[in-house]
């Protein structure tokens, strides 16, 4: 027996040695862990990759497990259509994954979508993508995993980026930080404007390029009054205006946020408050697209507050968090019996969690986590003003529920070059106020809200392995009561809990560096996501391709230049729940080249969709919308100090 233990210790020793100098990740366990010992699959995108893109969501697509609801960029996409899903868990405008920035949710409290332009890219150190149910630590919204943006440390720097691009696009970014003794401050800002491109395959007289503008700024402050105490504060603001391609198809978003962080020894506390407002116009367009009229306007103002407290020591973590969201859906309609509609509502969420990370054997790490959540939707009232001059008021039902979310994960260093992983979990997502109270319309298709919605629940497991060059994970999950847009009749949908669905698949990533300056990578995700309940058995979940692949080549020779080329391929997928509208697969090539000029200046040229391939991203309301065409941009990045 002693000989066996000695052999196992010998096998584990090289793995521990590899931890020195490697990346530390925090998302999978809600605390710092060496990447090689984390009991979950994690993809880490470094700041060079984030800064090289013109939009944060575009850079995250380097991981094929990551996807937004549609295949188009956030540059011209409606802000409410940018929900995140990981491994094909229920794609929709509402995220099935939690997106954080330094522990603070980026998901809009009212709608669950993400404003990607609200994160200044030059202020990002890295992004961690942790697929797999994570409600055991993060509660609602982490049904299918977590994406976390980690900010750069507050260290002396001054960086400026300017770039110009096709379609009248201009973008600028700034990151300035200063530390003096125990106090530091940083300012990150970014702005973009573009005249945009045509988003319809067959435009008419009312159509023009879809343009957009956004600006984001964030100020961070940090103080260390003692070695064991850190105080942090952040204030940020974001504004975006989008023209969807016709006079009366517009959207705008406004957001302001304040956040505080206190870390003292083993205790860490966060608190935040966010104010946001989403506005849009919708058009009524003639079938031949020769003319349009204003069909209605809609606003969704909301305020969102949250706080969390956690204590950790060794491998034990205990914590609790709370969140409150109050929002309103406000509509003005130009035609029909209802002239106006106003629906306010409130959602309260409260959770407590515990996690233990154990090492019962030198080669084995165990993560056991358990969380209890309760939430309540209350105060829903539908107030309607009638075109005839009257009015009506309907009290909507309050809803409350609880959830217990366990997670058990194992990681075994079987050989010096081979680690094995396995996990089992249960996760949930409560419906957002947007799904409960806000109807919306795209083209001629109207989707009604549903105040009777209940939570989604996921039960699943995964297993995989990691080596230096290759890692792979097989996963399977059952999704009960998924919230989807169910077709009631042509042109009319309603959000409903649709029985059950099954998601299973495989993700794999291979990396190889045959030469010092050459790095090759191939990442692939296969997802088979189908409805299993009696209503639409065997139908694929909409907007969920079975195959996603990213192949990349990086040639980095500092004396000359750095060249990056990537091929992104997705297979066919369906627009609708009945699988009658098929979106063909697409293959897009991106390329970028950069060169250092001296120690403080980089110049770069990049092209997205280098081959100018035309591909569909939507087929709603009988309209075929297309993705981003060839997009060439060039710029400079200067390090002033």
mmCIF file of C-alpha atoms in Angstrom, residues 241-539:
data_model
loop_
_atom_site.group_PDB
_atom_site.id
_atom_site.type_symbol
_atom_site.label_atom_id
_atom_site.label_comp_id
_atom_site.label_asym_id
_atom_site.label_seq_id
_atom_site.Cartn_x
_atom_site.Cartn_y
_atom_site.Cartn_z
ATOM 1 C CA UNK A 241 -28.499 54.199 -30.022
ATOM 2 C CA UNK A 242 -29.299 51.868 -32.889
ATOM 3 C CA UNK A 243 -31.112 52.336 -36.165
ATOM 4 C CA UNK A 244 -32.401 48.902 -37.154
ATOM 5 C CA UNK A 245 -32.622 49.723 -40.858
ATOM 6 C CA UNK A 246 -35.893 51.659 -41.264
ATOM 7 C CA UNK A 247 -37.139 55.018 -40.001
ATOM 8 C CA UNK A 248 -39.355 53.448 -37.348
ATOM 9 C CA UNK A 249 -37.142 50.520 -36.323
ATOM 10 C CA UNK A 250 -34.903 51.968 -33.651
ATOM 11 C CA UNK A 251 -33.621 51.056 -30.196
ATOM 12 C CA UNK A 252 -31.694 52.787 -27.452
ATOM 13 C CA UNK A 253 -30.237 51.754 -24.119
ATOM 14 C CA UNK A 254 -29.045 53.773 -21.141
ATOM 15 C CA UNK A 255 -27.370 52.402 -18.037
ATOM 16 C CA UNK A 256 -25.622 53.746 -14.925
ATOM 17 C CA UNK A 257 -24.044 51.585 -12.230
ATOM 18 C CA UNK A 258 -22.326 52.037 -8.871
ATOM 19 C CA UNK A 259 -20.600 49.155 -7.094
ATOM 20 C CA UNK A 260 -18.638 48.690 -3.871
ATOM 21 C CA UNK A 261 -16.294 45.919 -2.763
ATOM 22 C CA UNK A 262 -14.755 45.229 0.645
ATOM 23 C CA UNK A 263 -12.272 42.423 1.222
ATOM 24 C CA UNK A 264 -11.001 41.942 4.766
ATOM 25 C CA UNK A 265 -9.098 38.777 5.527
ATOM 26 C CA UNK A 266 -11.389 35.831 4.827
ATOM 27 C CA UNK A 267 -14.484 37.983 4.208
ATOM 28 C CA UNK A 268 -15.514 39.632 0.950
ATOM 29 C CA UNK A 269 -18.616 41.753 0.347
ATOM 30 C CA UNK A 270 -20.087 43.289 -2.808
ATOM 31 C CA UNK A 271 -22.977 45.704 -3.342
ATOM 32 C CA UNK A 272 -24.270 47.357 -6.497
ATOM 33 C CA UNK A 273 -27.079 49.540 -7.772
ATOM 34 C CA UNK A 274 -28.002 49.899 -11.443
ATOM 35 C CA UNK A 275 -30.435 52.120 -13.281
ATOM 36 C CA UNK A 276 -31.289 51.205 -16.858
ATOM 37 C CA UNK A 277 -33.734 52.091 -19.583
ATOM 38 C CA UNK A 278 -34.445 50.368 -22.881
ATOM 39 C CA UNK A 279 -36.531 52.116 -25.565
ATOM 40 C CA UNK A 280 -37.576 51.037 -29.012
ATOM 41 C CA UNK A 281 -39.827 51.920 -31.930
ATOM 42 C CA UNK A 282 -41.475 49.369 -34.152
ATOM 43 C CA UNK A 283 -42.684 49.827 -37.722
ATOM 44 C CA UNK A 284 -45.655 48.548 -39.677
ATOM 45 C CA UNK A 285 -44.250 47.925 -43.176
ATOM 46 C CA UNK A 286 -46.183 47.208 -46.368
ATOM 47 C CA UNK A 287 -45.582 43.700 -47.808
ATOM 48 C CA UNK A 288 -43.627 45.103 -50.760
ATOM 49 C CA UNK A 289 -41.605 47.293 -48.354
ATOM 50 C CA UNK A 290 -42.579 50.413 -50.266
ATOM 51 C CA UNK A 291 -43.730 52.358 -47.193
ATOM 52 C CA UNK A 292 -43.949 52.137 -43.423
ATOM 53 C CA UNK A 293 -45.823 53.636 -40.502
ATOM 54 C CA UNK A 294 -45.082 53.783 -36.802
ATOM 55 C CA UNK A 295 -46.736 50.770 -35.155
ATOM 56 C CA UNK A 296 -45.812 51.650 -31.578
ATOM 57 C CA UNK A 297 -43.184 52.647 -29.062
ATOM 58 C CA UNK A 298 -42.050 50.823 -25.976
ATOM 59 C CA UNK A 299 -39.951 51.670 -22.927
ATOM 60 C CA UNK A 300 -38.608 49.457 -20.157
ATOM 61 C CA UNK A 301 -37.101 51.517 -17.299
ATOM 62 C CA UNK A 302 -35.763 49.486 -14.382
ATOM 63 C CA UNK A 303 -33.699 49.734 -11.231
ATOM 64 C CA UNK A 304 -31.686 46.828 -9.914
ATOM 65 C CA UNK A 305 -29.896 46.434 -6.569
ATOM 66 C CA UNK A 306 -27.898 43.550 -5.186
ATOM 67 C CA UNK A 307 -25.470 42.545 -2.445
ATOM 68 C CA UNK A 308 -23.386 39.506 -1.575
ATOM 69 C CA UNK A 309 -21.288 38.370 1.379
ATOM 70 C CA UNK A 310 -18.930 35.413 1.478
ATOM 71 C CA UNK A 311 -16.411 33.909 3.870
ATOM 72 C CA UNK A 312 -13.679 31.522 2.797
ATOM 73 C CA UNK A 313 -10.884 29.730 4.538
ATOM 74 C CA UNK A 314 -8.875 26.899 3.105
ATOM 75 C CA UNK A 315 -11.270 24.921 0.942
ATOM 76 C CA UNK A 316 -14.469 26.073 2.670
ATOM 77 C CA UNK A 317 -16.711 28.816 1.292
ATOM 78 C CA UNK A 318 -19.941 30.133 2.848
ATOM 79 C CA UNK A 319 -22.026 32.973 1.497
ATOM 80 C CA UNK A 320 -25.340 34.638 0.796
ATOM 81 C CA UNK A 321 -26.642 37.123 -1.755
ATOM 82 C CA UNK A 322 -29.785 39.089 -2.549
ATOM 83 C CA UNK A 323 -31.106 40.971 -5.556
ATOM 84 C CA UNK A 324 -34.136 43.156 -6.191
ATOM 85 C CA UNK A 325 -35.348 44.296 -9.603
ATOM 86 C CA UNK A 326 -38.216 46.707 -10.253
ATOM 87 C CA UNK A 327 -39.207 47.497 -13.809
ATOM 88 C CA UNK A 328 -42.021 48.596 -16.072
ATOM 89 C CA UNK A 329 -43.089 47.803 -19.604
ATOM 90 C CA UNK A 330 -44.649 50.946 -21.111
ATOM 91 C CA UNK A 331 -46.239 50.817 -24.581
ATOM 92 C CA UNK A 332 -47.945 53.336 -26.877
ATOM 93 C CA UNK A 333 -49.756 51.624 -29.773
ATOM 94 C CA UNK A 334 -50.830 53.378 -32.964
ATOM 95 C CA UNK A 335 -53.560 50.953 -34.081
ATOM 96 C CA UNK A 336 -55.937 48.451 -32.531
ATOM 97 C CA UNK A 337 -58.379 48.571 -29.615
ATOM 98 C CA UNK A 338 -55.588 49.204 -27.065
ATOM 99 C CA UNK A 339 -53.876 52.605 -27.292
ATOM 100 C CA UNK A 340 -51.489 52.231 -24.371
ATOM 101 C CA UNK A 341 -50.326 49.571 -21.944
ATOM 102 C CA UNK A 342 -48.329 49.864 -18.739
ATOM 103 C CA UNK A 343 -47.204 46.827 -16.715
ATOM 104 C CA UNK A 344 -45.008 47.290 -13.631
ATOM 105 C CA UNK A 345 -43.628 44.449 -11.547
ATOM 106 C CA UNK A 346 -40.978 43.534 -9.010
ATOM 107 C CA UNK A 347 -38.740 40.521 -8.503
ATOM 108 C CA UNK A 348 -36.876 39.596 -5.306
ATOM 109 C CA UNK A 349 -34.228 36.883 -5.102
ATOM 110 C CA UNK A 350 -32.414 35.578 -2.043
ATOM 111 C CA UNK A 351 -29.851 32.771 -1.848
ATOM 112 C CA UNK A 352 -27.396 31.078 0.521
ATOM 113 C CA UNK A 353 -24.587 28.756 -0.564
ATOM 114 C CA UNK A 354 -21.791 26.586 0.740
ATOM 115 C CA UNK A 355 -18.844 24.965 -0.992
ATOM 116 C CA UNK A 356 -16.095 22.641 0.100
ATOM 117 C CA UNK A 357 -12.984 21.844 -1.947
ATOM 118 C CA UNK A 358 -11.310 18.757 -0.569
ATOM 119 C CA UNK A 359 -8.213 16.779 -1.461
ATOM 120 C CA UNK A 360 -8.775 13.326 0.084
ATOM 121 C CA UNK A 361 -5.868 11.901 -1.925
ATOM 122 C CA UNK A 362 -2.804 13.689 -3.333
ATOM 123 C CA UNK A 363 -4.036 13.213 -6.898
ATOM 124 C CA UNK A 364 -7.754 13.879 -6.287
ATOM 125 C CA UNK A 365 -9.660 17.155 -5.769
ATOM 126 C CA UNK A 366 -13.358 17.233 -4.944
ATOM 127 C CA UNK A 367 -15.724 20.204 -5.208
ATOM 128 C CA UNK A 368 -19.053 19.884 -3.378
ATOM 129 C CA UNK A 369 -21.438 22.855 -3.463
ATOM 130 C CA UNK A 370 -25.028 23.382 -2.390
ATOM 131 C CA UNK A 371 -27.251 26.432 -2.672
ATOM 132 C CA UNK A 372 -30.770 27.310 -1.555
ATOM 133 C CA UNK A 373 -32.692 30.029 -3.421
ATOM 134 C CA UNK A 374 -36.058 31.649 -3.012
ATOM 135 C CA UNK A 375 -37.615 34.245 -5.259
ATOM 136 C CA UNK A 376 -40.852 36.103 -5.599
ATOM 137 C CA UNK A 377 -42.513 38.015 -8.428
ATOM 138 C CA UNK A 378 -45.008 40.551 -7.107
ATOM 139 C CA UNK A 379 -46.872 43.764 -7.804
ATOM 140 C CA UNK A 380 -47.726 42.951 -11.415
ATOM 141 C CA UNK A 381 -50.531 45.159 -12.745
ATOM 142 C CA UNK A 382 -51.579 45.491 -16.396
ATOM 143 C CA UNK A 383 -53.088 48.909 -17.062
ATOM 144 C CA UNK A 384 -54.523 49.493 -20.538
ATOM 145 C CA UNK A 385 -55.854 52.652 -22.147
ATOM 146 C CA UNK A 386 -58.435 51.898 -24.814
ATOM 147 C CA UNK A 387 -58.688 53.673 -28.151
ATOM 148 C CA UNK A 388 -62.355 54.298 -27.366
ATOM 149 C CA UNK A 389 -61.345 56.405 -24.373
ATOM 150 C CA UNK A 390 -61.896 53.914 -21.565
ATOM 151 C CA UNK A 391 -59.365 52.020 -19.494
ATOM 152 C CA UNK A 392 -58.933 48.697 -17.749
ATOM 153 C CA UNK A 393 -56.735 47.307 -14.993
ATOM 154 C CA UNK A 394 -55.828 43.673 -14.328
ATOM 155 C CA UNK A 395 -53.992 42.428 -11.254
ATOM 156 C CA UNK A 396 -51.456 39.828 -12.343
ATOM 157 C CA UNK A 397 -50.737 36.865 -10.083
ATOM 158 C CA UNK A 398 -47.832 36.933 -7.628
ATOM 159 C CA UNK A 399 -45.525 33.940 -7.965
ATOM 160 C CA UNK A 400 -42.995 32.509 -5.544
ATOM 161 C CA UNK A 401 -40.826 29.412 -5.517
ATOM 162 C CA UNK A 402 -37.686 27.874 -4.072
ATOM 163 C CA UNK A 403 -34.845 25.833 -5.540
ATOM 164 C CA UNK A 404 -32.095 23.611 -4.212
ATOM 165 C CA UNK A 405 -29.030 23.487 -6.468
ATOM 166 C CA UNK A 406 -26.293 20.918 -5.744
ATOM 167 C CA UNK A 407 -23.035 20.383 -7.628
ATOM 168 C CA UNK A 408 -20.414 17.658 -7.204
ATOM 169 C CA UNK A 409 -17.228 17.763 -9.269
ATOM 170 C CA UNK A 410 -14.059 15.653 -9.267
ATOM 171 C CA UNK A 411 -10.630 16.170 -10.788
ATOM 172 C CA UNK A 412 -8.040 13.389 -10.723
ATOM 173 C CA UNK A 413 -4.443 13.741 -11.895
ATOM 174 C CA UNK A 414 -4.304 10.218 -13.316
ATOM 175 C CA UNK A 415 -0.885 10.692 -14.941
ATOM 176 C CA UNK A 416 1.582 13.582 -15.025
ATOM 177 C CA UNK A 417 0.212 14.560 -18.443
ATOM 178 C CA UNK A 418 -3.448 13.509 -17.977
ATOM 179 C CA UNK A 419 -6.204 14.863 -15.707
ATOM 180 C CA UNK A 420 -9.713 13.423 -15.578
ATOM 181 C CA UNK A 421 -12.805 15.478 -14.718
ATOM 182 C CA UNK A 422 -16.429 14.663 -13.900
ATOM 183 C CA UNK A 423 -19.345 16.642 -12.505
ATOM 184 C CA UNK A 424 -23.059 16.296 -11.787
ATOM 185 C CA UNK A 425 -25.382 19.213 -11.051
ATOM 186 C CA UNK A 426 -28.835 20.719 -10.834
ATOM 187 C CA UNK A 427 -29.516 24.283 -11.904
ATOM 188 C CA UNK A 428 -32.454 26.668 -12.419
ATOM 189 C CA UNK A 429 -33.506 30.013 -13.875
ATOM 190 C CA UNK A 430 -36.419 32.145 -12.736
ATOM 191 C CA UNK A 431 -38.321 34.020 -15.482
ATOM 192 C CA UNK A 432 -37.337 37.658 -15.900
ATOM 193 C CA UNK A 433 -39.731 40.585 -15.624
ATOM 194 C CA UNK A 434 -39.287 40.974 -19.378
ATOM 195 C CA UNK A 435 -40.677 37.484 -20.015
ATOM 196 C CA UNK A 436 -43.485 37.969 -17.498
ATOM 197 C CA UNK A 437 -44.698 41.414 -18.508
ATOM 198 C CA UNK A 438 -43.206 42.769 -21.749
ATOM 199 C CA UNK A 439 -44.583 41.789 -25.194
ATOM 200 C CA UNK A 440 -42.539 42.599 -28.295
ATOM 201 C CA UNK A 441 -42.782 42.517 -32.071
ATOM 202 C CA UNK A 442 -40.242 41.692 -34.795
ATOM 203 C CA UNK A 443 -41.503 42.354 -38.307
ATOM 204 C CA UNK A 444 -45.038 40.970 -38.511
ATOM 205 C CA UNK A 445 -44.559 38.507 -35.627
ATOM 206 C CA UNK A 446 -45.855 39.554 -32.205
ATOM 207 C CA UNK A 447 -44.763 37.711 -29.063
ATOM 208 C CA UNK A 448 -46.875 38.110 -25.925
ATOM 209 C CA UNK A 449 -45.603 38.065 -22.352
ATOM 210 C CA UNK A 450 -46.895 35.475 -19.896
ATOM 211 C CA UNK A 451 -47.284 36.315 -16.163
ATOM 212 C CA UNK A 452 -47.945 32.621 -15.429
ATOM 213 C CA UNK A 453 -44.418 31.488 -16.309
ATOM 214 C CA UNK A 454 -42.546 29.234 -13.904
ATOM 215 C CA UNK A 455 -38.826 28.504 -13.513
ATOM 216 C CA UNK A 456 -36.650 26.421 -15.811
ATOM 217 C CA UNK A 457 -34.735 23.518 -14.274
ATOM 218 C CA UNK A 458 -31.680 21.678 -15.614
ATOM 219 C CA UNK A 459 -30.254 18.390 -14.345
ATOM 220 C CA UNK A 460 -27.074 17.147 -15.985
ATOM 221 C CA UNK A 461 -23.632 15.641 -15.839
ATOM 222 C CA UNK A 462 -20.353 15.860 -17.718
ATOM 223 C CA UNK A 463 -17.018 14.082 -17.910
ATOM 224 C CA UNK A 464 -13.786 14.945 -19.656
ATOM 225 C CA UNK A 465 -10.018 14.994 -19.686
ATOM 226 C CA UNK A 466 -7.214 17.542 -19.963
ATOM 227 C CA UNK A 467 -3.752 17.139 -21.408
ATOM 228 C CA UNK A 468 -1.196 19.713 -22.429
ATOM 229 C CA UNK A 469 -2.376 19.662 -26.050
ATOM 230 C CA UNK A 470 -5.941 18.371 -25.937
ATOM 231 C CA UNK A 471 -8.955 18.667 -23.693
ATOM 232 C CA UNK A 472 -12.460 17.322 -24.232
ATOM 233 C CA UNK A 473 -15.768 17.133 -22.383
ATOM 234 C CA UNK A 474 -18.890 15.067 -22.978
ATOM 235 C CA UNK A 475 -22.068 16.467 -21.439
ATOM 236 C CA UNK A 476 -25.737 15.558 -21.125
ATOM 237 C CA UNK A 477 -28.590 17.438 -19.493
ATOM 238 C CA UNK A 478 -32.340 17.465 -19.250
ATOM 239 C CA UNK A 479 -34.065 20.861 -19.353
ATOM 240 C CA UNK A 480 -37.498 20.918 -17.745
ATOM 241 C CA UNK A 481 -40.081 23.636 -18.466
ATOM 242 C CA UNK A 482 -37.831 25.705 -20.784
ATOM 243 C CA UNK A 483 -39.259 29.138 -21.568
ATOM 244 C CA UNK A 484 -39.640 29.534 -25.321
ATOM 245 C CA UNK A 485 -41.614 31.552 -27.856
ATOM 246 C CA UNK A 486 -44.412 29.134 -28.777
ATOM 247 C CA UNK A 487 -46.244 29.651 -32.074
ATOM 248 C CA UNK A 488 -49.986 29.981 -31.459
ATOM 249 C CA UNK A 489 -50.868 30.900 -35.043
ATOM 250 C CA UNK A 490 -49.005 32.497 -37.958
ATOM 251 C CA UNK A 491 -47.653 35.851 -36.818
ATOM 252 C CA UNK A 492 -48.543 35.279 -33.159
ATOM 253 C CA UNK A 493 -46.327 33.773 -30.481
ATOM 254 C CA UNK A 494 -46.410 33.605 -26.701
ATOM 255 C CA UNK A 495 -43.784 32.828 -24.097
ATOM 256 C CA UNK A 496 -44.547 29.465 -22.532
ATOM 257 C CA UNK A 497 -42.924 26.749 -20.428
ATOM 258 C CA UNK A 498 -42.607 24.043 -23.083
ATOM 259 C CA UNK A 499 -42.490 20.684 -21.331
ATOM 260 C CA UNK A 500 -38.942 19.359 -21.552
ATOM 261 C CA UNK A 501 -35.835 19.228 -23.724
ATOM 262 C CA UNK A 502 -32.667 17.165 -23.865
ATOM 263 C CA UNK A 503 -29.206 18.557 -24.526
ATOM 264 C CA UNK A 504 -26.197 16.335 -25.067
ATOM 265 C CA UNK A 505 -22.921 16.764 -26.865
ATOM 266 C CA UNK A 506 -19.161 16.987 -26.872
ATOM 267 C CA UNK A 507 -16.724 19.878 -26.805
ATOM 268 C CA UNK A 508 -13.029 19.544 -27.593
ATOM 269 C CA UNK A 509 -10.055 21.832 -28.014
ATOM 270 C CA UNK A 510 -6.594 21.029 -29.376
ATOM 271 C CA UNK A 511 -3.562 23.326 -29.235
ATOM 272 C CA UNK A 512 -0.169 22.769 -30.829
ATOM 273 C CA UNK A 513 2.970 24.897 -31.164
ATOM 274 C CA UNK A 514 5.214 23.136 -33.714
ATOM 275 C CA UNK A 515 7.516 26.182 -33.807
ATOM 276 C CA UNK A 516 8.339 28.876 -31.284
ATOM 277 C CA UNK A 517 6.512 31.514 -33.309
ATOM 278 C CA UNK A 518 3.637 29.339 -34.585
ATOM 279 C CA UNK A 519 0.543 28.311 -32.636
ATOM 280 C CA UNK A 520 -2.346 26.276 -34.002
ATOM 281 C CA UNK A 521 -5.691 25.611 -32.350
ATOM 282 C CA UNK A 522 -8.891 23.796 -33.211
ATOM 283 C CA UNK A 523 -12.013 24.009 -31.027
ATOM 284 C CA UNK A 524 -15.260 22.177 -31.700
ATOM 285 C CA UNK A 525 -18.623 21.839 -29.975
ATOM 286 C CA UNK A 526 -21.317 19.352 -30.970
ATOM 287 C CA UNK A 527 -24.733 19.884 -29.406
ATOM 288 C CA UNK A 528 -27.847 17.792 -29.936
ATOM 289 C CA UNK A 529 -30.644 19.848 -28.324
ATOM 290 C CA UNK A 530 -34.185 18.600 -28.973
ATOM 291 C CA UNK A 531 -37.631 18.855 -27.422
ATOM 292 C CA UNK A 532 -38.651 15.652 -25.619
ATOM 293 C CA UNK A 533 -42.152 16.569 -24.431
ATOM 294 C CA UNK A 534 -45.328 15.604 -26.272
ATOM 295 C CA UNK A 535 -45.991 18.954 -27.951
ATOM 296 C CA UNK A 536 -43.063 19.019 -30.411
ATOM 297 C CA UNK A 537 -41.111 15.783 -29.829
ATOM 298 C CA UNK A 538 -37.821 15.516 -31.677
ATOM 299 C CA UNK A 539 -37.817 19.156 -32.800
#
